Short mmCIF file of C-alpha atoms in Angstrom, two decimals:
data_model
loop_
_atom_site.label_atom_id
_atom_site.label_comp_id
_atom_site.label_asym_id
_atom_site.label_seq_id
_atom_site.Cartn_x
_atom_site.Cartn_y
_atom_site.Cartn_z
CA MET A 701 40.21 50.64 14.81
CA THR A 702 40.19 47.84 12.09
CA LYS A 703 40.08 50.41 9.48
CA ASN A 704 43.44 52.01 11.26
CA ILE A 705 44.70 48.54 11.64
CA CYS A 706 44.52 47.16 8.15
CA PRO A 707 46.47 50.05 6.10
CA ARG A 708 48.97 50.39 8.93
CA ALA A 709 49.57 46.45 8.81
CA ILE A 710 49.95 46.49 5.06
CA SER A 711 52.48 49.13 5.15
CA LEU A 712 54.52 47.70 8.01
CA THR A 713 54.26 44.49 5.75
CA SER A 714 56.11 45.93 2.97
CA ILE A 715 58.78 47.37 5.29
CA PHE A 716 59.44 44.02 6.73
CA ILE A 717 59.80 42.46 3.29
CA LYS A 718 62.15 45.33 2.10
CA GLU A 719 64.15 44.80 5.01
CA GLN A 720 64.77 41.02 4.17
CA LEU A 721 65.52 42.17 0.57
CA LYS A 722 68.47 44.51 1.90
CA GLU A 723 69.95 41.29 3.12
CA PRO A 724 70.39 39.49 -0.52
CA ILE A 725 73.01 37.02 0.62
CA ALA A 726 70.60 35.29 3.57
CA PHE A 727 67.40 35.88 1.42
CA PHE A 728 68.78 34.03 -1.65
CA TRP A 729 70.87 31.54 0.24
CA ILE A 730 67.67 30.08 1.70
CA MET A 731 66.05 30.05 -1.68
CA ILE A 732 69.12 28.54 -3.71
CA SER A 733 70.75 26.01 -1.10
CA PRO A 734 67.66 23.43 -1.12
CA CYS A 735 67.57 23.40 -4.84
CA ALA A 736 71.53 22.85 -5.10
CA MET A 737 71.07 20.06 -2.50
CA PHE A 738 68.09 18.74 -4.27
CA TYR A 739 70.09 18.32 -7.39
CA PHE A 740 73.39 17.10 -5.51
CA PHE A 741 71.16 14.21 -4.15
CA ALA A 742 69.73 13.27 -7.50
CA THR A 743 73.45 13.20 -8.86
CA THR A 744 75.08 11.00 -6.11
CA ARG A 745 72.35 8.20 -6.32
CA GLN A 746 73.27 7.36 -9.76
CA ASP A 747 69.82 6.15 -10.49
CA PRO A 748 68.85 6.26 -14.25
CA ASN A 749 65.27 6.16 -13.52
CA TYR A 750 65.43 8.94 -10.55
CA PHE A 751 63.75 11.40 -12.52
CA SER A 752 60.80 9.20 -13.49
CA SER A 753 60.01 8.63 -9.78
CA ASN A 754 57.03 10.74 -8.32
CA TYR A 755 57.98 14.42 -8.01
CA ILE A 756 56.11 14.91 -4.60
CA THR A 757 57.56 11.82 -2.82
CA ILE A 758 60.93 12.80 -3.95
CA SER A 759 60.81 16.56 -2.89
CA ALA A 760 58.54 16.09 0.12
CA TRP A 761 61.71 16.30 2.50
CA PHE A 762 63.05 19.55 0.80
CA TYR A 763 59.58 21.40 1.07
CA ALA A 764 59.37 20.56 4.93
CA TYR A 765 62.73 21.66 5.43
CA ILE A 766 62.32 25.08 3.67
CA SER A 767 59.15 25.65 5.46
CA SER A 768 61.12 24.86 8.90
CA SER A 769 64.18 27.26 7.83
CA VAL A 770 61.73 30.32 7.23
CA ALA A 771 59.54 29.87 9.98
CA LEU A 772 62.25 29.23 12.61
CA PHE A 773 65.25 31.77 11.26
CA GLY A 774 62.72 33.95 9.85
CA PHE A 775 59.41 34.48 11.53
CA ALA A 776 60.63 33.43 15.18
CA PHE A 777 64.33 34.65 14.96
CA TYR A 778 63.20 38.27 14.13
CA ILE A 779 60.54 38.60 16.83
CA ILE A 780 63.29 37.83 19.28
CA GLY A 781 65.90 40.15 17.64
CA ARG A 782 63.74 43.12 17.23
CA ARG A 783 63.27 43.18 21.11
CA GLU A 784 67.15 43.81 21.42
CA SER A 785 67.00 46.19 18.29
CA GLY A 786 65.10 49.04 20.02
CA PHE A 787 61.96 48.28 17.66
CA THR A 788 59.62 46.82 20.32
CA ARG A 789 60.87 49.36 22.75
CA SER A 790 60.21 52.42 20.65
CA PHE A 791 56.84 51.23 18.62
CA ILE A 792 55.16 48.11 20.24
CA TYR A 793 53.81 49.75 23.58
CA SER A 794 50.15 49.16 23.30
CA ARG A 795 47.42 46.22 22.27
CA GLU A 796 46.87 47.56 18.82
CA SER A 797 50.26 48.17 18.15
CA LYS A 798 51.35 44.58 19.20
CA LEU A 799 48.47 43.29 16.80
CA ILE A 800 49.74 45.31 13.95
CA PHE A 801 53.35 44.17 14.52
CA LEU A 802 52.45 40.61 14.95
CA LEU A 803 49.84 40.64 11.86
CA SER A 804 52.60 42.58 9.55
CA HIS A 805 55.42 40.20 10.77
CA PHE A 806 53.40 37.03 10.03
CA ILE A 807 52.14 38.28 6.61
CA ALA A 808 55.37 39.41 5.22
CA TYR A 809 56.86 35.83 6.16
CA SER A 810 54.06 34.06 4.98
CA LEU A 811 54.58 35.94 1.40
CA ILE A 812 58.24 35.04 1.80
CA SER A 813 57.64 31.30 2.37
CA ILE A 814 55.37 31.14 -0.52
CA SER A 815 57.83 32.81 -2.72
CA TYR A 816 60.33 30.08 -1.45
CA CYS A 817 58.20 27.13 -2.23
CA ALA A 818 57.00 28.29 -5.80
CA THR A 819 60.75 29.04 -6.60
CA PHE A 820 61.63 25.68 -5.38
CA TYR A 821 58.90 23.93 -7.56
CA LEU A 822 60.00 26.11 -10.58
CA THR A 823 63.53 25.20 -10.18
CA THR A 824 63.21 21.42 -9.45
CA LYS A 825 59.98 20.16 -11.13
CA LEU A 826 60.73 20.58 -14.81
CA PRO A 827 63.24 17.39 -14.95
CA PHE A 828 60.15 15.12 -13.70
CA GLY A 829 57.47 16.55 -16.00
CA ASN A 830 55.70 19.76 -17.27
CA TYR A 831 54.65 22.44 -14.72
CA ALA A 832 50.88 22.11 -13.45
CA LEU A 833 49.35 25.11 -11.71
CA ASP A 834 47.20 22.92 -9.83
CA GLU A 835 50.02 20.92 -8.72
CA LEU A 836 51.73 24.16 -7.52
CA LEU A 837 48.73 25.40 -5.84
CA ASN A 838 48.14 22.00 -3.96
CA LEU A 839 51.93 21.81 -2.93
CA ALA A 840 51.80 25.40 -1.81
CA LEU A 841 48.59 24.63 0.46
CA ARG A 842 50.29 21.70 1.85
CA PHE A 843 53.63 23.85 2.42
CA TYR A 844 51.70 26.49 4.12
CA ILE A 845 50.24 24.26 6.75
CA CYS A 846 53.85 22.80 7.25
CA PHE A 847 54.83 26.74 7.67
CA ILE A 848 52.41 27.71 10.38
CA MET A 849 53.25 24.66 12.19
CA PHE A 850 56.82 25.52 12.57
CA CYS A 851 55.61 29.29 13.22
CA ALA A 852 53.79 28.04 16.28
CA LEU A 853 56.88 26.38 17.37
CA GLY A 854 59.32 29.08 16.79
CA ALA A 855 56.58 31.66 18.64
CA ALA A 856 56.97 29.38 21.74
CA PHE A 857 60.77 29.77 21.74
CA SER A 858 60.20 33.80 21.49
CA LEU A 859 58.39 33.68 24.52
CA LEU A 860 61.47 32.61 26.70
CA PRO A 861 63.42 35.02 28.52
CA ILE A 862 66.54 34.45 25.70
CA ASN A 863 68.48 36.92 23.75
CA PHE A 864 69.27 37.36 19.98
CA GLN A 865 72.56 35.17 20.29
CA ASN A 866 71.07 32.27 22.67
CA SER A 867 67.74 31.85 20.72
CA ASN A 868 70.02 31.35 17.36
CA THR A 869 71.95 28.78 19.42
CA LEU A 870 68.51 27.20 20.51
CA LEU A 871 66.87 27.09 17.19
CA SER A 872 70.10 25.80 15.44
CA ILE A 873 69.97 23.05 18.13
CA PHE A 874 66.42 22.30 17.46
CA SER A 875 66.95 22.55 13.55
CA PHE A 876 69.86 20.20 13.58
CA CYS A 877 68.18 17.58 15.84
CA MET A 878 65.30 17.41 13.58
CA LEU A 879 67.02 16.95 10.46
CA ILE A 880 69.69 14.33 12.06
CA LEU A 881 66.94 12.52 13.57
CA GLY A 882 65.13 12.12 10.47
CA VAL A 883 68.36 11.20 8.43
CA MET A 884 69.06 8.59 10.87
CA SER A 885 65.51 7.07 10.85
CA ALA A 886 65.33 7.05 7.01
CA SER A 887 69.02 5.56 6.26
CA ARG A 888 68.92 3.13 9.09
CA PRO A 889 65.97 1.96 10.65
CA ASN A 890 65.58 1.52 14.37
CA PRO A 891 63.14 1.19 17.05
CA ILE A 892 64.51 3.89 19.13
CA THR A 893 65.14 6.58 16.47
CA ASP A 894 61.73 5.47 14.62
CA ALA A 895 59.91 5.90 18.18
CA LEU A 896 61.61 9.43 18.65
CA ASN A 897 61.10 10.19 14.85
CA LEU A 898 57.22 10.32 15.56
CA ALA A 899 57.47 13.23 17.57
CA ASN A 900 59.73 14.97 15.09
CA PRO A 901 57.98 18.01 13.53
CA LEU A 902 60.26 17.89 10.31
CA THR A 903 59.08 14.38 9.66
CA LEU A 904 55.46 15.17 10.36
CA ALA A 905 55.88 18.15 7.86
CA SER A 906 57.38 15.69 5.05
CA GLN A 907 54.41 13.32 5.77
CA ILE A 908 51.84 16.44 5.04
CA MET A 909 53.95 17.03 1.95
CA GLU A 910 53.77 13.87 0.56
CA GLN A 911 50.41 12.70 1.57
CA GLY A 912 48.22 15.66 1.17
CA LEU A 913 46.03 17.31 3.67
CA GLU A 914 43.01 15.00 2.77
CA SER A 915 44.97 12.33 4.25
CA ASN A 916 45.95 14.25 7.62
CA LYS A 917 42.90 16.00 8.32
CA LEU A 918 43.00 15.71 12.10
CA ILE A 919 46.84 16.59 11.98
CA THR A 920 45.98 19.66 9.72
CA ALA A 921 43.13 20.88 12.06
CA ALA A 922 45.49 20.39 15.30
CA ILE A 923 48.12 22.50 13.63
CA VAL A 924 45.58 25.27 12.78
CA LEU A 925 44.31 25.19 16.47
CA LEU A 926 47.90 24.99 17.95
CA PHE A 927 48.78 28.14 15.73
CA ILE A 928 46.14 30.20 16.82
CA PHE A 929 46.55 29.22 20.54
CA VAL A 930 50.17 30.00 20.45
CA LEU A 931 49.83 33.35 18.50
CA TYR A 932 47.33 34.55 20.91
CA LYS A 933 49.71 33.66 23.63
CA THR A 934 52.68 35.62 21.73
CA PHE A 935 50.31 38.48 21.64
CA LYS A 936 49.07 38.52 25.02
CA HIS A 937 52.52 37.92 26.67
CA LEU A 938 54.79 39.56 23.87
CA ARG A 939 57.91 40.44 25.77
CA ILE A 940 58.34 44.41 25.41
CA ASN A 941 59.52 47.42 27.50
CA PRO A 942 57.09 49.62 29.19
CA VAL A 943 55.91 52.83 27.77
CA TRP A 944 58.16 54.83 29.99
CA SER A 945 61.60 53.26 28.85
CA ARG A 946 60.78 54.06 25.33
CA TYR A 947 63.48 56.89 24.92
#
């Protein structure tokens, strides 16, 4: 069974990646917009010593935001979308096909997320100093942990009995609330927003990006376990049409 799953999963992964490349506007917008926002914030601060600051501290929030965008509006959003496209109805009707689909889907968006991370690094690092491979690999590992955390949250959304439009609205509201709560807490400290921000996944992701995995061992372990649990539940309860309604 494993021999059949691996090549089929790799083949389907390539199809999913090519599918994303067929929508270049959305693909490049998620890649370019954080870079543009990064430099916009840099210019509006009017701080001559801005590019002398610690790069990881300055960029942590942006990496966290990119990881959430790819996980929620890529990985999770398209799981729900394929339910209405006829993809799951036509192809995902057995345990093996569900495993191949989820594995391929996750690998595809993992590769896409890492490409976004590398692109952001290459675009924004140079004003702070020379590129460093070890720094990029370290950031990519932190980024990937944040990515799987948001994948777990997004996969939980995909288990809800919602359609494509409703999922877009819910994920947008969720993302907007995380963003606003983080901005409010950072710009104007308040006991209420600070307390709420402790449960903000975007703030947690920013903390992981800034402090590293060594300083957040328990959180990292909890994220990995949560991801495994949610992915198993997604595999077990993936909403599909029965075999007899495939045609």
